[in-house]
Amino acid sequence: MKKHSWHKDIVYQIYPKSFNDTSGNGYGDINGIIEKLDYLEELGVTCLWLSPVFKSPMKDNGYDISDYRKIDPIFGSNEDMYNLISQARTKGIKIMLDLVVNHTSDQHFWFQEAIKGKDNPYRDYYIWRDNKNDLKSIFLGDAWTYDEKSKQYYFHMFAKEQPDLNWENPILRNEIYDMMNFWINHGAEGFRMDVIEFLGKEPENMITSDGKNLHEYIHEMNQQTFGKKDIITVGESWSATDETSKLYTNPNRKELSMIFRFDQITTFWDDKYGKWMTRDFDLLEYKNIIFSRQKKENHKYWNTLFLGSHDLPRSVSQYVDPSFRKVGAKMLFACNAFLSGTPFIYQGDEIGMTNLHFDIDEYKDIEAINAHNMLLDEGFDKDIVEKNILKSSRDNARTPMQWTDTLYAGFSDEKPWTKVNPNYTIINVTKEQNSKDSILAFYKKVIRLRKSEFNDLVLYGDFEALNREHKSILSYQRKQGEKVIKVYCNFSSQETQCSISGNIILNNYDTLDQNLKPYQVVVVKI
Ligand code: TEU
């Protein structure tokens, strides 16, 4: 396969609102990211994906953009952004922007114009119909909102304040490409593309994901913007299957570098209630999905390797018994880090941040609030509803980054916009930095190993599943020429028999016996 420089990247996702507040407004900001560049460089990451920092009324925490070319004042200014891009670059760190172009905010100039009437030149930037159909919004309720004035409905996959753009309109598409080029010219070296699967939607046919023109638009975008440069792009697709993901990532098609797929997560969701009613994690199912992406014939379709994001609960809370938080967080990261693909680290996972308890009035996320009401309306018991929302709410991952054990976890001097996890007194960066045996120290070690003499093997070597039928051990081998490494992960809180030979190059315990200890990970070279 053709090698690209971005194959070597290790991406760190920053949720800017909750990363580091230097202005004292209770929201994280761009200068706060600049302040932590040394920390990020030391961690070893080479690319920062920033969740949206553009002008926004924040109905969906910045995923409702009202001006794509302006930084929202809560985060700072455009100058701050240009400064971040250039300072990061001096450290060999790229900036990946979040491209939210399925929809805008209803406060965007285009929508403000479009809603003036049917003859407005911007009307066709959005999707208007005389009649609605049964399509539902992901944030629940109808996907259509009635506009009294023009007596038409407009379409929105998310909140009614997030009207969907009409990608069938070539003028709109060119506006988007211009905007992307504006940021490329300002030094952006990557794009994470929000809900890219929806761009080709055909609402009349009840089709939202993977519509007929989807790949034509993505190819066009590639050609008009990042295609000629070595820019790293990752599309978000909740619908992607083995087959459809190859369309996005086949290098000959000139679309995207890679996509985020979620089947390893959604397979545990309920058919009707989705993530609000999950079933127990099953390692065999998980392995099947993760391993199939590593098959040799799939090698040219580049992969993403991730455990958490701003849309998912904290990974350590999701997969690990809380009494084993520390070893568990280490094992989870190492488990992904030696697979082929690009590792993504969600802020705070490198110190083992966890889910927390929210009272109902403490939720900030529109999705959790709507789901709570929906489940109660459907007649579910209040306690069950609260328990399920707590488990899956996106608020879990959006709490302020825990830097120190001082007030507000060192995130801000003022009361933060959302709840701080009370465990900041024991889980924080300072404490992790002061311990040789910390999760943070282990992350650094893993990243160093991935970048070491094993880099080519990890990126391009052959993959083979080991102990495939084992219910609690995930293990695999990577091989390139004479070089071989084997990775063994115990996903359970029980000691588990496993025979391992070779020279140990990584271990999250001090020793290795006949049995793998709870959540033990061991990497050996042969
Ligand atoms: O997420 C897409 C999306 O569909 C999520 O809302 C996801 O399906 C949900 O969490 C599962 O229940 C992207 C962004 O990552 C998310 O933060 C935005 O809210 C959303 O798009 C709208 O822009």
PDB file of C-alpha atoms and ligand atoms in Angstrom, residues 60 63 100 103 138-139 158 162 192 194-195 236 238 269 275 310-311 367 394 398, ligand 1:
ATOM      1  CA  ASP A  60     -25.373  21.493  20.574  1.00  0.00           C
ATOM      2  CA  TYR A  63     -21.955  21.458  16.504  1.00  0.00           C
ATOM      3  CA  VAL A 100     -19.741  20.248  10.545  1.00  0.00           C
ATOM      4  CA  HIS A 103     -26.085  21.321   8.952  1.00  0.00           C
ATOM      5  CA  ILE A 138     -31.565  11.841  16.019  1.00  0.00           C
ATOM      6  CA  PHE A 139     -32.276  14.142  18.940  1.00  0.00           C
ATOM      7  CA  PHE A 158     -30.578  16.983  14.751  1.00  0.00           C
ATOM      8  CA  GLN A 162     -29.591  22.766  13.283  1.00  0.00           C
ATOM      9  CA  ARG A 192     -12.683  15.414  11.125  1.00  0.00           C
ATOM     10  CA  ASP A 194     -19.139  15.308  11.318  1.00  0.00           C
ATOM     11  CA  VAL A 195     -21.864  12.812  10.256  1.00  0.00           C
ATOM     12  CA  GLU A 236     -17.804  10.050  11.030  1.00  0.00           C
ATOM     13  CA  TRP A 238     -22.514   5.578  12.336  1.00  0.00           C
ATOM     14  CA  TRP A 269     -27.344  -1.151  21.661  1.00  0.00           C
ATOM     15  CA  LYS A 275     -27.743   3.505  23.564  1.00  0.00           C
ATOM     16  CA  HIS A 310     -17.185  13.512  23.290  1.00  0.00           C
ATOM     17  CA  ASP A 311     -20.195  11.415  22.207  1.00  0.00           C
ATOM     18  CA  GLU A 367     -29.673  14.542  23.655  1.00  0.00           C
ATOM     19  CA  ARG A 394     -22.552  12.303  26.490  1.00  0.00           C
ATOM     20  CA  ARG A 398     -17.623  16.455  28.622  1.00  0.00           C
TER      21      ARG A 398
HETATM   22  O1  TEU B   1     -22.487  13.080  16.156  1.00  0.00           O
HETATM   23  C1  TEU B   1     -23.344  12.334  15.361  1.00  0.00           C
HETATM   24  C2  TEU B   1     -24.359  11.633  16.058  1.00  0.00           C
HETATM   25  O2  TEU B   1     -25.242  11.117  15.404  1.00  0.00           O
HETATM   26  C3  TEU B   1     -24.300  11.573  17.527  1.00  0.00           C
HETATM   27  O3  TEU B   1     -25.218  12.482  17.970  1.00  0.00           O
HETATM   28  C4  TEU B   1     -24.548  10.188  17.976  1.00  0.00           C
HETATM   29  O4  TEU B   1     -25.365   9.529  17.078  1.00  0.00           O
HETATM   30  C5  TEU B   1     -25.220  10.119  19.275  1.00  0.00           C
HETATM   31  O5  TEU B   1     -24.381  10.569  20.271  1.00  0.00           O
HETATM   32  C6  TEU B   1     -25.598   8.701  19.519  1.00  0.00           C
HETATM   33  O6  TEU B   1     -26.722   8.683  20.322  1.00  0.00           O
HETATM   34  C7  TEU B   1     -21.979  14.253  15.663  1.00  0.00           C
HETATM   35  C8  TEU B   1     -21.193  14.930  16.755  1.00  0.00           C
HETATM   36  O7  TEU B   1     -20.107  14.129  17.108  1.00  0.00           O
HETATM   37  C9  TEU B   1     -22.118  15.233  17.886  1.00  0.00           C
HETATM   38  O8  TEU B   1     -21.454  15.759  18.997  1.00  0.00           O
HETATM   39  C10 TEU B   1     -23.165  16.195  17.378  1.00  0.00           C
HETATM   40  O9  TEU B   1     -24.124  16.413  18.376  1.00  0.00           O
HETATM   41  C11 TEU B   1     -23.850  15.679  16.132  1.00  0.00           C
HETATM   42  O10 TEU B   1     -22.965  15.131  15.173  1.00  0.00           O
HETATM   43  C12 TEU B   1     -24.570  16.815  15.430  1.00  0.00           C
HETATM   44  O11 TEU B   1     -23.641  17.677  14.841  1.00  0.00           O
END
